[in-house]
PDB file of C-alpha atoms in Angstrom:
ATOM      1  CA  ALA A 613     -38.299  34.526 122.305  1.00 72.00           C
ATOM      2  CA  GLN A 614     -35.253  36.694 121.884  1.00 79.00           C
ATOM      3  CA  SER A 615     -32.762  36.614 124.712  1.00 89.00           C
ATOM      4  CA  VAL A 616     -29.319  37.921 125.602  1.00 94.00           C
ATOM      5  CA  SER A 617     -26.844  35.909 127.650  1.00 95.00           C
ATOM      6  CA  GLN A 618     -23.943  37.308 129.590  1.00 95.00           C
ATOM      7  CA  HIS A 619     -21.886  34.396 130.770  1.00 87.00           C
ATOM      8  CA  ASN A 620     -19.949  36.039 133.569  1.00 88.00           C
ATOM      9  CA  HIS A 621     -22.045  37.430 136.386  1.00 91.00           C
ATOM     10  CA  HIS A 622     -19.113  38.535 138.521  1.00 95.00           C
ATOM     11  CA  VAL A 623     -15.562  39.271 137.410  1.00 97.00           C
ATOM     12  CA  ILE A 624     -12.698  40.324 139.645  1.00 97.00           C
ATOM     13  CA  LEU A 625      -9.502  41.653 138.096  1.00 97.00           C
ATOM     14  CA  SER A 626      -6.406  43.480 139.188  1.00 97.00           C
ATOM     15  CA  GLU A 627      -5.521  46.815 137.646  1.00 97.00           C
ATOM     16  CA  ALA A 628      -3.774  46.515 134.267  1.00 97.00           C
ATOM     17  CA  ALA A 629      -5.301  43.097 133.586  1.00 97.00           C
ATOM     18  CA  SER A 630      -7.114  42.546 130.316  1.00 97.00           C
ATOM     19  CA  LEU A 631     -10.873  42.245 130.226  1.00 97.00           C
ATOM     20  CA  GLU A 632     -13.230  40.297 128.028  1.00 97.00           C
ATOM     21  CA  LEU A 633     -16.934  40.035 128.789  1.00 97.00           C
ATOM     22  CA  GLY A 634     -19.012  37.635 126.771  1.00 96.00           C
ATOM     23  CA  CYS A 635     -22.394  38.392 125.228  1.00 97.00           C
ATOM     24  CA  ASN A 636     -24.493  36.113 123.048  1.00 97.00           C
ATOM     25  CA  TYR A 637     -27.962  36.719 121.701  1.00 95.00           C
ATOM     26  CA  SER A 638     -30.648  34.561 120.192  1.00 92.00           C
ATOM     27  CA  TYR A 639     -32.182  36.216 117.160  1.00 86.00           C
ATOM     28  CA  GLY A 640     -31.566  35.272 113.578  1.00 82.00           C
ATOM     29  CA  GLY A 641     -32.344  38.585 111.942  1.00 86.00           C
ATOM     30  CA  THR A 642     -30.584  41.919 111.753  1.00 88.00           C
ATOM     31  CA  VAL A 643     -29.742  43.538 115.065  1.00 90.00           C
ATOM     32  CA  ASN A 644     -28.288  46.662 116.571  1.00 92.00           C
ATOM     33  CA  LEU A 645     -25.965  45.905 119.473  1.00 95.00           C
ATOM     34  CA  PHE A 646     -24.991  47.926 122.520  1.00 96.00           C
ATOM     35  CA  TRP A 647     -22.898  47.793 125.651  1.00 97.00           C
ATOM     36  CA  TYR A 648     -23.975  49.978 128.556  1.00 96.00           C
ATOM     37  CA  VAL A 649     -22.133  50.628 131.802  1.00 96.00           C
ATOM     38  CA  GLN A 650     -23.669  51.449 135.164  1.00 93.00           C
ATOM     39  CA  TYR A 651     -21.293  52.904 137.748  1.00 94.00           C
ATOM     40  CA  PRO A 652     -22.344  52.474 141.379  1.00 89.00           C
ATOM     41  CA  GLY A 653     -25.434  54.536 142.115  1.00 85.00           C
ATOM     42  CA  GLN A 654     -25.645  55.958 138.621  1.00 87.00           C
ATOM     43  CA  HIS A 655     -27.779  55.481 135.530  1.00 86.00           C
ATOM     44  CA  LEU A 656     -26.829  53.536 132.448  1.00 91.00           C
ATOM     45  CA  GLN A 657     -24.387  55.134 130.043  1.00 92.00           C
ATOM     46  CA  LEU A 658     -23.621  53.991 126.527  1.00 93.00           C
ATOM     47  CA  LEU A 659     -20.147  52.501 126.110  1.00 96.00           C
ATOM     48  CA  LEU A 660     -20.374  51.591 122.456  1.00 96.00           C
ATOM     49  CA  LYS A 661     -22.767  50.499 119.749  1.00 94.00           C
ATOM     50  CA  TYR A 662     -22.815  48.514 116.538  1.00 95.00           C
ATOM     51  CA  PHE A 663     -25.309  49.230 113.769  1.00 92.00           C
ATOM     52  CA  SER A 664     -23.466  48.097 110.637  1.00 91.00           C
ATOM     53  CA  GLY A 665     -20.068  48.165 108.929  1.00 93.00           C
ATOM     54  CA  ASP A 666     -16.780  47.289 110.625  1.00 95.00           C
ATOM     55  CA  PRO A 667     -17.576  44.571 113.172  1.00 95.00           C
ATOM     56  CA  LEU A 668     -14.874  45.868 115.499  1.00 97.00           C
ATOM     57  CA  VAL A 669     -16.221  48.949 117.215  1.00 97.00           C
ATOM     58  CA  LYS A 670     -14.452  51.268 119.583  1.00 96.00           C
ATOM     59  CA  GLY A 671     -16.184  53.053 122.405  1.00 95.00           C
ATOM     60  CA  ILE A 672     -15.373  55.393 125.204  1.00 94.00           C
ATOM     61  CA  LYS A 673     -12.695  54.878 127.872  1.00 94.00           C
ATOM     62  CA  GLY A 674     -10.659  52.435 125.782  1.00 96.00           C
ATOM     63  CA  PHE A 675     -13.389  49.804 125.408  1.00 97.00           C
ATOM     64  CA  GLU A 676     -13.995  47.923 122.197  1.00 97.00           C
ATOM     65  CA  ALA A 677     -16.304  45.138 121.079  1.00 98.00           C
ATOM     66  CA  GLU A 678     -16.356  42.697 118.206  1.00 97.00           C
ATOM     67  CA  PHE A 679     -19.509  41.547 116.474  1.00 96.00           C
ATOM     68  CA  ILE A 680     -19.231  37.991 115.183  1.00 95.00           C
ATOM     69  CA  LYS A 681     -22.417  37.331 113.265  1.00 93.00           C
ATOM     70  CA  SER A 682     -21.843  33.599 112.856  1.00 93.00           C
ATOM     71  CA  LYS A 683     -21.544  33.196 116.612  1.00 95.00           C
ATOM     72  CA  PHE A 684     -24.304  35.670 117.516  1.00 95.00           C
ATOM     73  CA  SER A 685     -21.776  37.285 119.814  1.00 96.00           C
ATOM     74  CA  PHE A 686     -20.756  40.812 120.765  1.00 97.00           C
ATOM     75  CA  ASN A 687     -17.962  40.519 123.316  1.00 97.00           C
ATOM     76  CA  LEU A 688     -16.596  43.536 125.152  1.00 97.00           C
ATOM     77  CA  ARG A 689     -12.850  43.980 125.614  1.00 98.00           C
ATOM     78  CA  LYS A 690     -10.390  46.326 127.234  1.00 98.00           C
ATOM     79  CA  PRO A 691      -6.629  45.700 127.153  1.00 97.00           C
ATOM     80  CA  SER A 692      -5.865  47.172 130.555  1.00 97.00           C
ATOM     81  CA  VAL A 693      -8.525  47.885 133.177  1.00 97.00           C
ATOM     82  CA  GLN A 694      -8.407  50.578 135.803  1.00 97.00           C
ATOM     83  CA  TRP A 695      -9.901  50.770 139.266  1.00 96.00           C
ATOM     84  CA  SER A 696     -12.403  53.302 137.880  1.00 96.00           C
ATOM     85  CA  ASP A 697     -13.817  50.613 135.558  1.00 97.00           C
ATOM     86  CA  THR A 698     -15.500  48.982 138.554  1.00 97.00           C
ATOM     87  CA  ALA A 699     -19.139  48.916 137.475  1.00 97.00           C
ATOM     88  CA  GLU A 700     -21.887  46.715 136.113  1.00 95.00           C
ATOM     89  CA  TYR A 701     -21.867  46.096 132.366  1.00 97.00           C
ATOM     90  CA  PHE A 702     -24.920  45.293 130.292  1.00 95.00           C
ATOM     91  CA  CYS A 703     -25.096  43.939 126.787  1.00 96.00           C
ATOM     92  CA  ALA A 704     -28.271  44.883 124.904  1.00 94.00           C
ATOM     93  CA  VAL A 705     -29.754  43.914 121.570  1.00 93.00           C
ATOM     94  CA  ASN A 706     -32.309  45.724 119.436  1.00 90.00           C
ATOM     95  CA  PRO A 707     -33.847  43.194 117.031  1.00 86.00           C
ATOM     96  CA  LEU A 708     -34.768  45.080 113.884  1.00 80.00           C
ATOM     97  CA  MET A 709     -37.959  43.163 113.278  1.00 71.00           C
ATOM     98  CA  ASP A 710     -40.250  46.175 113.367  1.00 62.00           C
ATOM     99  CA  SER A 711     -39.992  49.881 113.896  1.00 62.00           C
ATOM    100  CA  SER A 712     -39.641  49.443 117.636  1.00 69.00           C
ATOM    101  CA  TYR A 713     -36.411  50.428 119.329  1.00 77.00           C
ATOM    102  CA  LYS A 714     -36.948  47.792 122.000  1.00 82.00           C
ATOM    103  CA  LEU A 715     -33.787  46.766 123.810  1.00 87.00           C
ATOM    104  CA  ILE A 716     -33.373  43.290 125.228  1.00 89.00           C
ATOM    105  CA  PHE A 717     -30.809  43.319 128.016  1.00 91.00           C
ATOM    106  CA  GLY A 718     -28.553  40.658 129.387  1.00 93.00           C
ATOM    107  CA  SER A 719     -28.543  40.097 133.135  1.00 92.00           C
ATOM    108  CA  GLY A 720     -25.366  42.118 133.582  1.00 93.00           C
ATOM    109  CA  THR A 721     -21.782  41.479 134.663  1.00 95.00           C
ATOM    110  CA  ARG A 722     -20.427  43.057 137.807  1.00 95.00           C
ATOM    111  CA  LEU A 723     -16.775  43.960 137.407  1.00 97.00           C
ATOM    112  CA  LEU A 724     -14.589  44.668 140.414  1.00 97.00           C
ATOM    113  CA  VAL A 725     -11.120  46.001 139.695  1.00 97.00           C
ATOM    114  CA  ARG A 726      -8.696  45.768 142.587  1.00 96.00           C
ATOM    115  CA  PRO A 727      -6.015  48.456 142.882  1.00 90.00           C
TER     116      PRO A 727
ATOM    117  CA  GLU B 244     -28.058  69.951 128.303  1.00 82.00           C
ATOM    118  CA  ALA B 245     -29.705  66.943 126.655  1.00 81.00           C
ATOM    119  CA  GLN B 246     -31.164  64.750 129.334  1.00 92.00           C
ATOM    120  CA  VAL B 247     -33.889  62.489 130.635  1.00 96.00           C
ATOM    121  CA  THR B 248     -35.223  63.400 134.051  1.00 96.00           C
ATOM    122  CA  GLN B 249     -37.259  61.329 136.453  1.00 97.00           C
ATOM    123  CA  ASN B 250     -39.104  62.197 139.642  1.00 97.00           C
ATOM    124  CA  PRO B 251     -39.057  61.206 142.356  1.00 97.00           C
ATOM    125  CA  ARG B 252     -35.640  59.573 142.644  1.00 95.00           C
ATOM    126  CA  TYR B 253     -36.608  57.621 145.737  1.00 96.00           C
ATOM    127  CA  LEU B 254     -40.053  56.603 146.906  1.00 97.00           C
ATOM    128  CA  ILE B 255     -41.289  54.438 149.745  1.00 97.00           C
ATOM    129  CA  THR B 256     -44.993  53.710 149.697  1.00 96.00           C
ATOM    130  CA  VAL B 257     -47.553  51.229 150.970  1.00 97.00           C
ATOM    131  CA  THR B 258     -49.461  48.547 149.126  1.00 97.00           C
ATOM    132  CA  GLY B 259     -52.419  49.868 147.182  1.00 97.00           C
ATOM    133  CA  LYS B 260     -51.588  53.571 147.248  1.00 97.00           C
ATOM    134  CA  LYS B 261     -51.604  54.900 143.687  1.00 97.00           C
ATOM    135  CA  LEU B 262     -48.441  56.598 142.541  1.00 97.00           C
ATOM    136  CA  THR B 263     -46.977  58.206 139.443  1.00 98.00           C
ATOM    137  CA  VAL B 264     -43.353  58.424 138.411  1.00 98.00           C
ATOM    138  CA  THR B 265     -42.733  61.216 135.955  1.00 98.00           C
ATOM    139  CA  CYS B 266     -40.313  61.127 133.047  1.00 98.00           C
ATOM    140  CA  SER B 267     -39.368  63.979 130.787  1.00 98.00           C
ATOM    141  CA  GLN B 268     -36.861  64.371 127.939  1.00 97.00           C
ATOM    142  CA  ASN B 269     -35.680  67.511 126.182  1.00 95.00           C
ATOM    143  CA  MET B 270     -34.252  65.895 123.047  1.00 94.00           C
ATOM    144  CA  ASN B 271     -37.476  65.796 120.998  1.00 94.00           C
ATOM    145  CA  HIS B 272     -37.242  62.002 120.773  1.00 93.00           C
ATOM    146  CA  GLU B 273     -40.301  60.194 119.525  1.00 92.00           C
ATOM    147  CA  TYR B 274     -39.547  56.894 121.239  1.00 93.00           C
ATOM    148  CA  MET B 275     -39.691  56.542 125.016  1.00 95.00           C
ATOM    149  CA  SER B 276     -39.798  53.523 127.261  1.00 95.00           C
ATOM    150  CA  TRP B 277     -39.829  52.328 130.841  1.00 97.00           C
ATOM    151  CA  TYR B 278     -37.668  49.556 132.288  1.00 96.00           C
ATOM    152  CA  ARG B 279     -37.369  47.952 135.657  1.00 96.00           C
ATOM    153  CA  GLN B 280     -34.057  46.643 136.929  1.00 93.00           C
ATOM    154  CA  ASP B 281     -33.903  43.723 139.334  1.00 92.00           C
ATOM    155  CA  PRO B 282     -30.790  41.925 140.588  1.00 87.00           C
ATOM    156  CA  GLY B 283     -29.760  39.081 138.312  1.00 84.00           C
ATOM    157  CA  LEU B 284     -32.430  39.924 135.735  1.00 87.00           C
ATOM    158  CA  GLY B 285     -30.964  42.974 134.047  1.00 87.00           C
ATOM    159  CA  LEU B 286     -33.440  45.495 132.682  1.00 90.00           C
ATOM    160  CA  ARG B 287     -36.844  44.468 131.447  1.00 93.00           C
ATOM    161  CA  GLN B 288     -39.107  46.663 129.403  1.00 92.00           C
ATOM    162  CA  ILE B 289     -42.452  47.587 130.950  1.00 96.00           C
ATOM    163  CA  TYR B 290     -44.056  49.831 128.327  1.00 95.00           C
ATOM    164  CA  TYR B 291     -42.904  51.845 125.378  1.00 94.00           C
ATOM    165  CA  SER B 292     -44.249  54.636 123.207  1.00 94.00           C
ATOM    166  CA  MET B 293     -43.450  55.241 119.564  1.00 91.00           C
ATOM    167  CA  ASN B 294     -44.997  58.711 119.587  1.00 91.00           C
ATOM    168  CA  VAL B 295     -47.696  60.856 121.157  1.00 94.00           C
ATOM    169  CA  GLU B 296     -50.810  58.803 121.942  1.00 93.00           C
ATOM    170  CA  VAL B 297     -49.066  55.598 120.784  1.00 92.00           C
ATOM    171  CA  THR B 298     -48.124  53.201 123.575  1.00 95.00           C
ATOM    172  CA  ASP B 299     -47.618  49.457 123.775  1.00 93.00           C
ATOM    173  CA  LYS B 300     -46.762  46.763 126.278  1.00 93.00           C
ATOM    174  CA  GLY B 301     -43.260  45.567 126.836  1.00 91.00           C
ATOM    175  CA  ASP B 302     -42.261  42.330 128.503  1.00 90.00           C
ATOM    176  CA  VAL B 303     -43.546  42.987 132.029  1.00 95.00           C
ATOM    177  CA  PRO B 304     -46.555  45.365 131.782  1.00 97.00           C
ATOM    178  CA  GLU B 305     -48.770  43.828 134.483  1.00 97.00           C
ATOM    179  CA  GLY B 306     -49.630  46.305 137.223  1.00 97.00           C
ATOM    180  CA  TYR B 307     -48.480  49.367 135.283  1.00 98.00           C
ATOM    181  CA  LYS B 308     -50.047  52.020 133.093  1.00 98.00           C
ATOM    182  CA  VAL B 309     -48.544  54.761 130.970  1.00 98.00           C
ATOM    183  CA  SER B 310     -49.725  57.724 128.975  1.00 96.00           C
ATOM    184  CA  ARG B 311     -48.143  59.871 126.265  1.00 97.00           C
ATOM    185  CA  LYS B 312     -50.071  63.090 125.864  1.00 97.00           C
ATOM    186  CA  GLU B 313     -47.028  65.179 125.018  1.00 96.00           C
ATOM    187  CA  LYS B 314     -43.859  64.227 123.208  1.00 96.00           C
ATOM    188  CA  ARG B 315     -41.561  65.106 126.084  1.00 97.00           C
ATOM    189  CA  ASN B 316     -43.415  63.351 128.935  1.00 98.00           C
ATOM    190  CA  PHE B 317     -44.039  59.681 129.586  1.00 98.00           C
ATOM    191  CA  PRO B 318     -45.313  59.057 133.122  1.00 98.00           C
ATOM    192  CA  LEU B 319     -45.454  55.589 134.678  1.00 98.00           C
ATOM    193  CA  ILE B 320     -48.534  54.919 136.791  1.00 98.00           C
ATOM    194  CA  LEU B 321     -48.943  52.228 139.424  1.00 97.00           C
ATOM    195  CA  GLU B 322     -52.656  52.131 140.214  1.00 96.00           C
ATOM    196  CA  SER B 323     -52.331  49.694 143.127  1.00 97.00           C
ATOM    197  CA  PRO B 324     -48.682  49.027 143.927  1.00 97.00           C
ATOM    198  CA  SER B 325     -47.685  45.691 145.399  1.00 97.00           C
ATOM    199  CA  PRO B 326     -44.439  44.573 147.078  1.00 97.00           C
ATOM    200  CA  ASN B 327     -43.328  42.700 143.936  1.00 96.00           C
ATOM    201  CA  GLN B 328     -43.102  46.084 142.210  1.00 98.00           C
ATOM    202  CA  THR B 329     -40.281  47.091 144.518  1.00 98.00           C
ATOM    203  CA  SER B 330     -37.533  47.783 142.018  1.00 97.00           C
ATOM    204  CA  LEU B 331     -35.314  50.335 140.329  1.00 95.00           C
ATOM    205  CA  TYR B 332     -37.097  51.999 137.425  1.00 97.00           C
ATOM    206  CA  PHE B 333     -35.494  53.679 134.437  1.00 96.00           C
ATOM    207  CA  CYS B 334     -37.072  55.827 131.792  1.00 97.00           C
ATOM    208  CA  ALA B 335     -35.353  56.100 128.433  1.00 95.00           C
ATOM    209  CA  SER B 336     -35.784  57.985 125.199  1.00 95.00           C
ATOM    210  CA  SER B 337     -34.348  56.982 121.877  1.00 90.00           C
ATOM    211  CA  LEU B 338     -33.141  58.329 118.606  1.00 81.00           C
ATOM    212  CA  TYR B 339     -32.345  55.729 115.947  1.00 76.00           C
ATOM    213  CA  GLY B 340     -32.132  52.957 118.511  1.00 76.00           C
ATOM    214  CA  GLU B 341     -29.585  54.492 120.864  1.00 84.00           C
ATOM    215  CA  GLN B 342     -31.353  54.909 124.183  1.00 88.00           C
ATOM    216  CA  TYR B 343     -30.651  57.642 126.704  1.00 92.00           C
ATOM    217  CA  PHE B 344     -31.501  56.741 130.265  1.00 94.00           C
ATOM    218  CA  GLY B 345     -32.784  58.780 133.139  1.00 95.00           C
ATOM    219  CA  PRO B 346     -31.173  58.647 136.596  1.00 93.00           C
ATOM    220  CA  GLY B 347     -33.567  56.019 137.919  1.00 95.00           C
ATOM    221  CA  THR B 348     -36.299  55.877 140.565  1.00 97.00           C
ATOM    222  CA  ARG B 349     -35.848  53.485 143.438  1.00 96.00           C
ATOM    223  CA  LEU B 350     -39.301  52.365 144.556  1.00 98.00           C
ATOM    224  CA  THR B 351     -40.038  50.397 147.707  1.00 98.00           C
ATOM    225  CA  VAL B 352     -43.555  49.091 148.311  1.00 97.00           C
ATOM    226  CA  THR B 353     -44.221  47.826 151.824  1.00 96.00           C
TER     227      THR B 353
END
């Protein structure tokens, strides 16, 4: 069965530190890839997405992610985090095996940024 | 404003009392789905719908029903809720794979 692994469940950083959150998936076919963010008490919002083309994608709020097909990875990065980035981050994969838009989510990474 | 709405946002109920959580989108999306979010498990798909009158099970469909009589609405029905259905529920609609999420419904079953 397809699955998505997020290796870090909790991350604590100081403001201005760099961030990298890991995401690996298990599916050998073509995929669409997403990172969503959930701020405390809010719904999920799309940070960035990869469908095809340049494997380095840029999203909102200074986030970027790199798709490495050979490693089945889609890691999220930000050069300098802010206190307002405190949130839970979810990696999600849409395996393009049928016409379904089903998303398979990782278990999430809680990020706490200390001022 | 393009959005997905859910009602109610919070619900406390007792075991066995049927309930419905409504979901509506104004973006004319064909695809809609329901997820539940539990700590440490991320979001898991309950049911999805590719279009009107077309629904299918997701990964955790037991204890839930859905219907899709109109394109904009996709209600989630719990015929006989149980405590293990206590969770945070999200409805989503999708265009070309990018999913737009509703604000969530926090359900507690006692």
